[in-house]
Amino acid sequence: MDMKVFERRRERLMQHMNGGVAIIPTAPVYIRNRDVHFPYRADSDFYYLTNFPEPEAVAVLIPGREHGEFVLFCRERNPEKEIWDGKRAGLEGAREAYGADDAFPIEDIDDILPGMLENRGKVFYSMGRHRDFDTRLMGWVNEVRAKNRNGVHAPGEFVDLDHILHEMRLYKSPEEIRSMRRAAKISSAAHRRAMQACRPGMMEYELEAELMYEFKKGGSPFPAYSPIVGGGANSCVLHYVENNTALRDGDLVLIDAGAEIDSYAADITRTFPVNGKFSGEQHALYDVVLAAQHAAIDKAKLGNHWNDPHEAAVRVLTQGLKDSGLLEGDVDGLIEKGDYKRFYMHRTGHWLGMDVHDVGDYKIDDAWRLLEVGMVLTVEPGLYVAGGAKDVDERWWNIGIRIEDDVLVTREGNDVLSKDAPKTVADIETLMKP
Ligand code: GLY
Ligand code: MN
Ligand code: MN
Protein backbone atom coordinates (compact mmCIF):
# COMPACT_ATOMS: atom_id res chain seq x y z
CA MET A 1 0.00 0.00 0.00
CA ASP A 2 1.04 3.58 -0.68
CA MET A 3 2.98 5.37 2.08
CA LYS A 4 0.29 8.07 1.98
CA VAL A 5 -2.31 5.58 3.30
CA PHE A 6 -0.32 5.12 6.50
CA GLU A 7 0.38 8.82 6.80
CA ARG A 8 -3.34 9.60 6.59
CA ARG A 9 -4.07 7.02 9.31
CA ARG A 10 -1.51 8.59 11.63
CA GLU A 11 -2.93 12.04 10.96
CA ARG A 12 -6.46 10.88 11.73
CA LEU A 13 -5.34 9.27 14.96
CA MET A 14 -3.44 12.39 16.00
CA GLN A 15 -6.58 14.50 15.47
CA HIS A 16 -8.11 12.54 18.37
CA MET A 17 -5.11 12.94 20.67
CA ASN A 18 -5.50 16.47 21.89
CA GLY A 19 -1.81 17.07 22.49
CA GLY A 20 -1.12 13.65 24.02
CA VAL A 21 1.53 11.19 22.96
CA ALA A 22 0.81 7.73 21.53
CA ILE A 23 3.19 4.81 22.04
CA ILE A 24 2.74 1.75 19.85
CA PRO A 25 5.20 -1.16 20.15
CA THR A 26 5.23 -3.92 17.56
CA ALA A 27 4.92 -7.62 18.45
CA PRO A 28 7.83 -9.44 20.08
CA VAL A 29 9.61 -12.32 18.36
CA TYR A 30 8.35 -15.60 19.83
CA ILE A 31 10.84 -18.41 20.34
CA ARG A 32 9.74 -21.85 19.14
CA ASN A 33 12.71 -23.67 20.63
CA ARG A 34 16.30 -22.62 21.29
CA ASP A 35 17.36 -20.42 18.36
CA VAL A 36 14.31 -21.19 16.19
CA HIS A 37 11.57 -18.56 16.07
CA PHE A 38 7.93 -18.65 15.04
CA PRO A 39 7.43 -16.85 11.70
CA TYR A 40 7.41 -13.16 12.52
CA ARG A 41 4.31 -11.06 12.07
CA ALA A 42 4.11 -7.44 13.16
CA ASP A 43 1.48 -6.27 15.63
CA SER A 44 -1.65 -5.32 13.65
CA ASP A 45 -2.11 -1.88 15.27
CA PHE A 46 1.56 -1.02 14.78
CA TYR A 47 1.54 -2.21 11.17
CA TYR A 48 -1.74 -0.38 10.45
CA LEU A 49 -0.03 2.89 11.37
CA THR A 50 3.49 2.31 10.04
CA ASN A 51 3.70 -0.41 7.34
CA PHE A 52 6.95 -1.34 9.14
CA PRO A 53 7.47 -5.13 9.08
CA GLU A 54 10.55 -5.57 11.29
CA PRO A 55 10.57 -6.69 14.93
CA GLU A 56 12.06 -4.60 17.76
CA ALA A 57 10.34 -1.37 16.83
CA VAL A 58 8.23 1.21 18.63
CA ALA A 59 6.25 4.01 16.98
CA VAL A 60 5.67 7.24 18.88
CA LEU A 61 3.20 9.85 17.67
CA ILE A 62 3.70 13.31 19.12
CA PRO A 63 1.33 15.88 17.59
CA GLY A 64 2.94 19.31 17.27
CA ARG A 65 6.53 18.14 17.99
CA GLU A 66 8.93 20.53 16.37
CA HIS A 67 11.30 17.87 14.97
CA GLY A 68 8.50 15.76 13.56
CA GLU A 69 5.38 14.04 14.81
CA PHE A 70 6.10 10.46 13.76
CA VAL A 71 9.09 8.94 15.55
CA LEU A 72 10.22 5.39 14.93
CA PHE A 73 12.59 3.48 17.19
CA CYS A 74 14.01 0.54 15.25
CA ARG A 75 17.08 -1.63 14.69
CA GLU A 76 20.10 -0.02 13.11
CA ARG A 77 21.74 -1.43 10.00
CA ASN A 78 24.22 -4.15 10.92
CA PRO A 79 26.21 -5.75 8.07
CA GLU A 80 27.25 -8.70 10.27
CA LYS A 81 23.68 -9.57 11.33
CA GLU A 82 22.25 -8.84 7.88
CA ILE A 83 24.42 -11.64 6.45
CA TRP A 84 22.33 -14.04 8.53
CA ASP A 85 18.90 -12.45 8.79
CA GLY A 86 18.55 -10.23 5.74
CA LYS A 87 18.41 -6.53 5.17
CA ARG A 88 17.16 -4.07 7.77
CA ALA A 89 15.65 -0.69 7.01
CA GLY A 90 17.85 1.04 9.58
CA LEU A 91 17.31 4.63 10.66
CA GLU A 92 17.67 6.02 7.16
CA GLY A 93 15.22 3.47 5.75
CA ALA A 94 12.74 4.25 8.53
CA ARG A 95 12.74 7.86 7.37
CA GLU A 96 12.92 7.34 3.63
CA ALA A 97 10.90 4.19 3.02
CA TYR A 98 8.44 4.45 5.93
CA GLY A 99 7.99 8.19 6.30
CA ALA A 100 9.29 8.58 9.87
CA ASP A 101 10.06 12.22 10.67
CA ASP A 102 12.72 11.08 13.08
CA ALA A 103 14.26 7.66 13.77
CA PHE A 104 16.36 6.43 16.71
CA PRO A 105 18.07 3.13 17.54
CA ILE A 106 15.80 0.88 19.60
CA GLU A 107 18.67 0.46 22.08
CA ASP A 108 18.41 4.15 22.96
CA ILE A 109 14.70 4.18 23.77
CA ASP A 110 15.23 4.27 27.58
CA ASP A 111 17.29 7.44 27.20
CA ILE A 112 15.10 9.22 24.68
CA LEU A 113 11.48 8.28 25.30
CA PRO A 114 11.03 9.80 28.79
CA GLY A 115 11.86 13.22 27.34
CA MET A 116 9.02 12.78 24.84
CA LEU A 117 6.55 12.37 27.72
CA GLU A 118 7.53 15.61 29.43
CA ASN A 119 4.71 18.14 29.73
CA ARG A 120 2.32 15.96 27.74
CA GLY A 121 -1.07 15.61 29.43
CA LYS A 122 -2.04 12.19 28.13
CA VAL A 123 -0.45 8.95 27.06
CA PHE A 124 -2.36 6.85 24.51
CA TYR A 125 -1.32 3.23 24.85
CA SER A 126 -2.87 -0.26 24.61
CA MET A 127 -2.49 -1.42 28.17
CA GLY A 128 -2.25 -5.04 29.21
CA ARG A 129 -1.12 -6.53 25.90
CA HIS A 130 2.60 -6.92 26.55
CA ARG A 131 3.38 -7.07 30.27
CA ASP A 132 7.09 -6.28 29.81
CA PHE A 133 6.37 -3.21 27.76
CA ASP A 134 3.70 -2.04 30.27
CA THR A 135 6.38 -2.15 32.98
CA ARG A 136 8.92 -0.29 30.87
CA LEU A 137 6.40 2.43 30.08
CA MET A 138 5.62 2.89 33.78
CA GLY A 139 9.37 3.19 34.39
CA TRP A 140 9.63 5.99 31.80
CA VAL A 141 6.64 7.79 33.30
CA ASN A 142 8.18 7.53 36.77
CA GLU A 143 11.39 9.09 35.46
CA VAL A 144 9.41 12.10 34.30
CA ARG A 145 7.52 12.25 37.62
CA ALA A 146 10.85 12.42 39.42
CA LYS A 147 11.57 15.71 37.62
CA ASN A 148 8.46 17.31 39.08
CA ARG A 149 10.44 19.73 41.27
CA ASN A 150 12.23 21.03 38.17
CA GLY A 151 8.87 22.17 36.84
CA VAL A 152 8.40 19.22 34.48
CA HIS A 153 4.89 17.75 34.33
CA ALA A 154 4.37 14.04 33.90
CA PRO A 155 1.33 12.80 31.97
CA GLY A 156 -1.66 12.56 34.27
CA GLU A 157 -4.02 10.62 32.02
CA PHE A 158 -3.61 7.20 30.43
CA VAL A 159 -6.01 6.53 27.60
CA ASP A 160 -6.56 3.11 26.06
CA LEU A 161 -5.47 3.49 22.45
CA ASP A 162 -7.56 0.50 21.43
CA HIS A 163 -10.81 2.39 21.45
CA ILE A 164 -9.90 5.07 18.88
CA LEU A 165 -7.65 2.91 16.75
CA HIS A 166 -9.96 -0.08 16.60
CA GLU A 167 -12.87 2.11 15.63
CA MET A 168 -10.72 3.30 12.70
CA ARG A 169 -9.77 -0.26 11.75
CA LEU A 170 -13.42 -1.36 11.71
CA TYR A 171 -14.17 0.73 8.59
CA LYS A 172 -12.22 -0.65 5.66
CA SER A 173 -10.82 1.73 3.04
CA PRO A 174 -10.71 0.88 -0.71
CA GLU A 175 -7.05 -0.22 -0.35
CA GLU A 176 -7.91 -2.55 2.51
CA ILE A 177 -10.87 -3.97 0.61
CA ARG A 178 -8.59 -4.67 -2.35
CA SER A 179 -6.30 -6.74 -0.12
CA MET A 180 -9.22 -8.54 1.53
CA ARG A 181 -10.71 -9.33 -1.86
CA ARG A 182 -7.39 -10.84 -2.93
CA ALA A 183 -7.12 -12.86 0.28
CA ALA A 184 -10.66 -14.17 -0.30
CA LYS A 185 -9.96 -14.99 -3.97
CA ILE A 186 -6.82 -16.97 -3.19
CA SER A 187 -8.60 -18.76 -0.35
CA SER A 188 -11.59 -19.57 -2.56
CA ALA A 189 -9.23 -21.08 -5.14
CA ALA A 190 -7.71 -23.16 -2.33
CA HIS A 191 -11.13 -24.49 -1.27
CA ARG A 192 -11.92 -25.38 -4.90
CA ARG A 193 -8.60 -27.18 -5.21
CA ALA A 194 -9.27 -29.17 -2.02
CA MET A 195 -12.72 -30.21 -3.30
CA GLN A 196 -11.24 -31.39 -6.58
CA ALA A 197 -8.41 -33.28 -4.94
CA CYS A 198 -10.49 -35.06 -2.30
CA ARG A 199 -10.80 -38.86 -2.46
CA PRO A 200 -11.80 -41.44 0.19
CA GLY A 201 -8.72 -42.77 1.99
CA MET A 202 -6.74 -39.54 1.77
CA MET A 203 -5.47 -38.03 5.00
CA GLU A 204 -6.89 -34.73 6.23
CA TYR A 205 -3.40 -33.22 6.06
CA GLU A 206 -3.21 -34.04 2.37
CA LEU A 207 -6.15 -31.71 1.79
CA GLU A 208 -4.43 -29.16 4.02
CA ALA A 209 -1.41 -29.44 1.71
CA GLU A 210 -3.62 -28.60 -1.29
CA LEU A 211 -4.86 -25.49 0.53
CA MET A 212 -1.36 -24.42 1.50
CA TYR A 213 -0.17 -24.85 -2.09
CA GLU A 214 -2.75 -22.33 -3.35
CA PHE A 215 -2.10 -19.94 -0.47
CA LYS A 216 1.64 -19.87 -1.09
CA LYS A 217 1.29 -19.77 -4.85
CA GLY A 218 -1.04 -16.79 -4.44
CA GLY A 219 1.59 -14.91 -2.43
CA SER A 220 0.27 -15.47 1.07
CA PRO A 221 3.16 -15.70 3.56
CA PHE A 222 1.08 -17.77 5.97
CA PRO A 223 -2.54 -18.72 6.66
CA ALA A 224 -4.59 -16.20 8.66
CA TYR A 225 -5.19 -18.92 11.31
CA SER A 226 -4.55 -22.65 11.70
CA PRO A 227 -6.59 -24.44 9.02
CA ILE A 228 -9.26 -26.88 10.15
CA VAL A 229 -9.69 -29.99 8.00
CA GLY A 230 -12.06 -32.32 9.80
CA GLY A 231 -13.68 -35.42 8.30
CA GLY A 232 -16.64 -37.29 9.83
CA ALA A 233 -16.58 -37.06 13.65
CA ASN A 234 -13.87 -34.37 13.42
CA SER A 235 -16.26 -32.09 11.50
CA CYS A 236 -18.14 -31.70 14.81
CA VAL A 237 -15.04 -30.57 16.75
CA LEU A 238 -15.18 -26.79 16.41
CA HIS A 239 -11.48 -26.04 16.89
CA TYR A 240 -10.06 -29.26 15.40
CA VAL A 241 -6.59 -28.54 13.98
CA GLU A 242 -4.74 -31.88 14.19
CA ASN A 243 -5.82 -32.72 10.63
CA ASN A 244 -4.27 -36.18 10.89
CA THR A 245 -7.12 -38.63 10.29
CA ALA A 246 -8.00 -40.61 7.16
CA LEU A 247 -11.03 -39.34 5.23
CA ARG A 248 -13.72 -41.99 4.93
CA ASP A 249 -16.07 -42.78 2.10
CA GLY A 250 -19.56 -41.57 3.04
CA ASP A 251 -18.37 -38.88 5.49
CA LEU A 252 -18.43 -35.12 5.13
CA VAL A 253 -15.27 -33.06 5.47
CA LEU A 254 -15.35 -29.53 6.91
CA ILE A 255 -12.57 -27.13 5.88
CA ASP A 256 -12.16 -23.78 7.60
CA ALA A 257 -9.15 -22.06 6.06
CA GLY A 258 -8.16 -18.59 4.92
CA ALA A 259 -5.01 -16.95 3.61
CA GLU A 260 -3.42 -13.75 4.86
CA ILE A 261 -2.52 -11.16 2.22
CA ASP A 262 -0.91 -7.78 3.00
CA SER A 263 -1.73 -8.59 6.66
CA TYR A 264 -5.46 -9.02 5.90
CA ALA A 265 -7.32 -12.23 6.57
CA ALA A 266 -9.82 -14.33 4.69
CA ASP A 267 -11.93 -16.72 6.77
CA ILE A 268 -13.83 -19.27 4.68
CA THR A 269 -15.50 -22.57 5.56
CA ARG A 270 -16.84 -25.12 3.13
CA THR A 271 -18.23 -28.57 3.87
CA PHE A 272 -18.44 -31.28 1.23
CA PRO A 273 -18.74 -35.06 0.86
CA VAL A 274 -15.46 -36.98 0.83
CA ASN A 275 -16.72 -39.12 -2.10
CA GLY A 276 -18.22 -36.18 -4.00
CA LYS A 277 -21.88 -37.08 -3.44
CA PHE A 278 -24.04 -35.92 -0.46
CA SER A 279 -26.13 -38.62 1.28
CA GLY A 280 -29.82 -37.91 1.94
CA GLU A 281 -29.24 -36.81 5.54
CA GLN A 282 -26.14 -34.79 4.67
CA HIS A 283 -27.99 -33.07 1.84
CA ALA A 284 -31.00 -32.27 4.06
CA LEU A 285 -28.94 -30.64 6.83
CA TYR A 286 -26.63 -28.95 4.33
CA ASP A 287 -29.56 -27.21 2.69
CA VAL A 288 -30.77 -26.02 6.10
CA VAL A 289 -27.38 -24.46 6.83
CA LEU A 290 -27.19 -22.92 3.35
CA ALA A 291 -30.69 -21.43 3.71
CA ALA A 292 -29.69 -20.07 7.13
CA GLN A 293 -26.58 -18.53 5.59
CA HIS A 294 -28.57 -16.90 2.77
CA ALA A 295 -31.04 -15.49 5.32
CA ALA A 296 -28.17 -14.16 7.44
CA ILE A 297 -26.29 -12.63 4.48
CA ASP A 298 -29.52 -10.94 3.46
CA LYS A 299 -29.54 -9.22 6.86
CA ALA A 300 -25.87 -8.17 6.71
CA LYS A 301 -26.83 -4.81 5.29
CA LEU A 302 -26.61 -1.12 6.02
CA GLY A 303 -28.91 -0.06 8.85
CA ASN A 304 -29.50 -3.53 10.31
CA HIS A 305 -27.86 -4.21 13.63
CA TRP A 306 -25.01 -6.58 14.41
CA ASN A 307 -27.24 -9.33 15.74
CA ASP A 308 -29.80 -9.36 12.89
CA PRO A 309 -27.86 -11.91 10.75
CA HIS A 310 -27.46 -14.19 13.80
CA GLU A 311 -31.14 -14.01 14.66
CA ALA A 312 -32.10 -14.79 11.04
CA ALA A 313 -29.74 -17.78 10.95
CA VAL A 314 -30.98 -19.17 14.27
CA ARG A 315 -34.58 -19.04 13.08
CA VAL A 316 -33.89 -20.94 9.83
CA LEU A 317 -31.63 -23.48 11.59
CA THR A 318 -34.19 -24.11 14.32
CA GLN A 319 -37.00 -24.54 11.80
CA GLY A 320 -34.77 -26.96 9.86
CA LEU A 321 -33.91 -28.95 12.99
CA LYS A 322 -37.59 -29.26 13.74
CA ASP A 323 -38.46 -30.27 10.15
CA SER A 324 -35.74 -32.94 10.24
CA GLY A 325 -37.05 -34.30 13.54
CA LEU A 326 -33.90 -33.41 15.49
CA LEU A 327 -35.85 -31.01 17.71
CA GLU A 328 -39.46 -31.12 18.75
CA GLY A 329 -41.68 -28.24 19.77
CA ASP A 330 -42.63 -24.84 18.56
CA VAL A 331 -39.88 -22.82 16.86
CA ASP A 332 -40.28 -19.65 18.96
CA GLY A 333 -40.11 -21.72 22.15
CA LEU A 334 -37.05 -23.65 20.95
CA ILE A 335 -35.29 -20.37 20.16
CA GLU A 336 -36.32 -18.73 23.41
CA LYS A 337 -35.13 -21.65 25.53
CA GLY A 338 -31.96 -21.96 23.45
CA ASP A 339 -32.63 -25.62 22.61
CA TYR A 340 -31.06 -25.15 19.17
CA LYS A 341 -27.67 -24.61 20.91
CA ARG A 342 -27.32 -28.33 21.21
CA PHE A 343 -26.61 -28.41 17.47
CA TYR A 344 -25.56 -24.77 16.89
CA MET A 345 -23.34 -23.64 19.74
CA HIS A 346 -21.47 -20.68 18.24
CA ARG A 347 -22.45 -17.30 16.93
CA THR A 348 -22.98 -16.44 13.28
CA GLY A 349 -19.94 -14.24 12.71
CA HIS A 350 -17.36 -11.67 13.74
CA TRP A 351 -15.59 -8.65 12.29
CA LEU A 352 -12.86 -9.55 9.81
CA GLY A 353 -9.76 -7.54 8.89
CA MET A 354 -6.09 -7.63 9.83
CA ASP A 355 -7.02 -10.06 12.61
CA VAL A 356 -9.29 -12.95 11.79
CA HIS A 357 -11.42 -12.08 14.80
CA ASP A 358 -10.96 -8.43 14.07
CA VAL A 359 -11.17 -5.46 16.37
CA GLY A 360 -14.19 -3.20 16.82
CA ASP A 361 -17.04 -3.05 19.32
CA TYR A 362 -20.17 -5.08 18.68
CA LYS A 363 -22.32 -3.02 21.00
CA ILE A 364 -22.55 0.68 21.66
CA ASP A 365 -23.99 1.65 25.04
CA ASP A 366 -25.49 -1.80 25.51
CA ALA A 367 -27.25 -1.88 22.12
CA TRP A 368 -26.08 -3.90 19.10
CA ARG A 369 -24.32 -1.53 16.75
CA LEU A 370 -25.71 -0.79 13.29
CA LEU A 371 -23.93 -2.14 10.23
CA GLU A 372 -22.31 0.54 8.09
CA VAL A 373 -20.64 0.78 4.67
CA GLY A 374 -17.06 -0.55 4.74
CA MET A 375 -17.51 -2.99 7.60
CA VAL A 376 -16.52 -6.60 6.84
CA LEU A 377 -17.98 -9.50 8.78
CA THR A 378 -18.12 -13.25 8.45
CA VAL A 379 -21.42 -15.09 8.12
CA GLU A 380 -20.91 -18.66 9.31
CA PRO A 381 -23.91 -20.67 10.49
CA GLY A 382 -23.49 -24.38 11.09
CA LEU A 383 -25.05 -27.54 12.47
CA TYR A 384 -23.12 -30.21 14.35
CA VAL A 385 -24.55 -33.61 15.29
CA ALA A 386 -21.86 -35.43 17.26
CA GLY A 387 -21.54 -39.21 17.13
CA GLY A 388 -23.57 -40.80 19.92
CA ALA A 389 -25.83 -37.75 20.31
CA LYS A 390 -28.52 -38.76 22.80
CA ASP A 391 -32.03 -39.32 21.44
CA VAL A 392 -30.81 -38.70 17.89
CA ASP A 393 -31.18 -41.35 15.20
CA GLU A 394 -27.80 -42.77 14.24
CA ARG A 395 -28.23 -41.75 10.60
CA TRP A 396 -27.58 -38.11 11.61
CA TRP A 397 -24.42 -38.81 13.64
CA ASN A 398 -21.06 -37.24 12.77
CA ILE A 399 -22.56 -34.70 10.41
CA GLY A 400 -20.85 -31.37 11.05
CA ILE A 401 -21.58 -28.58 8.59
CA ARG A 402 -20.49 -24.95 8.51
CA ILE A 403 -20.65 -22.54 5.58
CA GLU A 404 -18.66 -19.34 6.10
CA ASP A 405 -18.29 -16.34 3.83
CA ASP A 406 -16.68 -12.92 4.14
CA VAL A 407 -19.19 -10.13 3.59
CA LEU A 408 -18.52 -6.47 2.89
CA VAL A 409 -21.36 -4.07 3.71
CA THR A 410 -21.86 -1.71 0.74
CA ARG A 411 -24.14 1.21 -0.05
CA GLU A 412 -26.27 -1.03 -2.27
CA GLY A 413 -26.41 -4.05 0.05
CA ASN A 414 -23.41 -6.28 0.44
CA ASP A 415 -20.65 -7.99 -1.48
CA VAL A 416 -19.64 -11.57 -0.66
CA LEU A 417 -15.85 -11.41 -1.09
CA SER A 418 -15.53 -15.21 -0.97
CA LYS A 419 -18.16 -15.93 -3.63
CA ASP A 420 -15.74 -17.91 -5.81
CA ALA A 421 -15.86 -20.84 -3.40
CA PRO A 422 -18.79 -23.05 -4.50
CA LYS A 423 -21.43 -23.75 -1.88
CA THR A 424 -24.60 -25.19 -3.40
CA VAL A 425 -24.93 -28.97 -3.41
CA ALA A 426 -25.16 -28.93 -7.22
CA ASP A 427 -22.06 -26.74 -7.68
CA ILE A 428 -20.00 -28.78 -5.23
CA GLU A 429 -21.01 -32.13 -6.73
CA THR A 430 -20.31 -30.86 -10.26
CA LEU A 431 -16.84 -29.59 -9.27
CA MET A 432 -16.01 -32.86 -7.52
CA LYS A 433 -16.94 -35.11 -10.45
CA PRO A 434 -13.81 -37.00 -11.45
N1 GLY B 1 -11.69 -19.62 11.55
C1 GLY B 1 -12.12 -19.01 12.75
C2 GLY B 1 -13.52 -18.63 12.70
O1 GLY B 1 -14.23 -19.05 11.81
O2 GLY B 1 -13.98 -17.85 13.47
MN1 MN C 1 -14.94 -17.06 11.29
MN1 MN D 1 -13.51 -19.73 9.97
JSON list of N, CA and C and ligand atoms in Angstrom, two decimals, residues 256 267 350 356-357 378 380 404, ligand 2:
[
{"chain": "A", "resi": 256, "resn": "ASP", "atom": "N", "xyz": [-12.12, -25.20, 7.23]},
{"chain": "A", "resi": 256, "resn": "ASP", "atom": "CA", "xyz": [-12.16, -23.78, 7.60]},
{"chain": "A", "resi": 256, "resn": "ASP", "atom": "C", "xyz": [-10.74, -23.26, 7.43]},
{"chain": "A", "resi": 267, "resn": "ASP", "atom": "N", "xyz": [-11.47, -15.72, 5.80]},
{"chain": "A", "resi": 267, "resn": "ASP", "atom": "CA", "xyz": [-11.93, -16.72, 6.77]},
{"chain": "A", "resi": 267, "resn": "ASP", "atom": "C", "xyz": [-13.12, -17.44, 6.11]},
{"chain": "A", "resi": 350, "resn": "HIS", "atom": "N", "xyz": [-18.24, -12.60, 13.02]},
{"chain": "A", "resi": 350, "resn": "HIS", "atom": "CA", "xyz": [-17.36, -11.67, 13.74]},
{"chain": "A", "resi": 350, "resn": "HIS", "atom": "C", "xyz": [-16.81, -10.69, 12.73]},
{"chain": "A", "resi": 356, "resn": "VAL", "atom": "N", "xyz": [-8.14, -12.16, 12.27]},
{"chain": "A", "resi": 356, "resn": "VAL", "atom": "CA", "xyz": [-9.29, -12.95, 11.79]},
{"chain": "A", "resi": 356, "resn": "VAL", "atom": "C", "xyz": [-10.52, -12.64, 12.65]},
{"chain": "A", "resi": 357, "resn": "HIS", "atom": "N", "xyz": [-10.35, -12.59, 13.95]},
{"chain": "A", "resi": 357, "resn": "HIS", "atom": "CA", "xyz": [-11.42, -12.08, 14.80]},
{"chain": "A", "resi": 357, "resn": "HIS", "atom": "C", "xyz": [-11.05, -10.62, 15.03]},
{"chain": "A", "resi": 378, "resn": "THR", "atom": "N", "xyz": [-17.90, -11.91, 8.96]},
{"chain": "A", "resi": 378, "resn": "THR", "atom": "CA", "xyz": [-18.12, -13.25, 8.45]},
{"chain": "A", "resi": 378, "resn": "THR", "atom": "C", "xyz": [-19.57, -13.64, 8.73]},
{"chain": "A", "resi": 380, "resn": "GLU", "atom": "N", "xyz": [-21.36, -17.27, 9.21]},
{"chain": "A", "resi": 380, "resn": "GLU", "atom": "CA", "xyz": [-20.91, -18.66, 9.31]},
{"chain": "A", "resi": 380, "resn": "GLU", "atom": "C", "xyz": [-21.80, -19.55, 10.16]},
{"chain": "A", "resi": 404, "resn": "GLU", "atom": "N", "xyz": [-19.13, -20.66, 5.62]},
{"chain": "A", "resi": 404, "resn": "GLU", "atom": "CA", "xyz": [-18.66, -19.34, 6.10]},
{"chain": "A", "resi": 404, "resn": "GLU", "atom": "C", "xyz": [-18.17, -18.49, 4.95]},
{"chain": "B", "resi": 2, "resn": "MN", "atom": "MN", "xyz": [-14.94, -17.06, 11.29]}
]
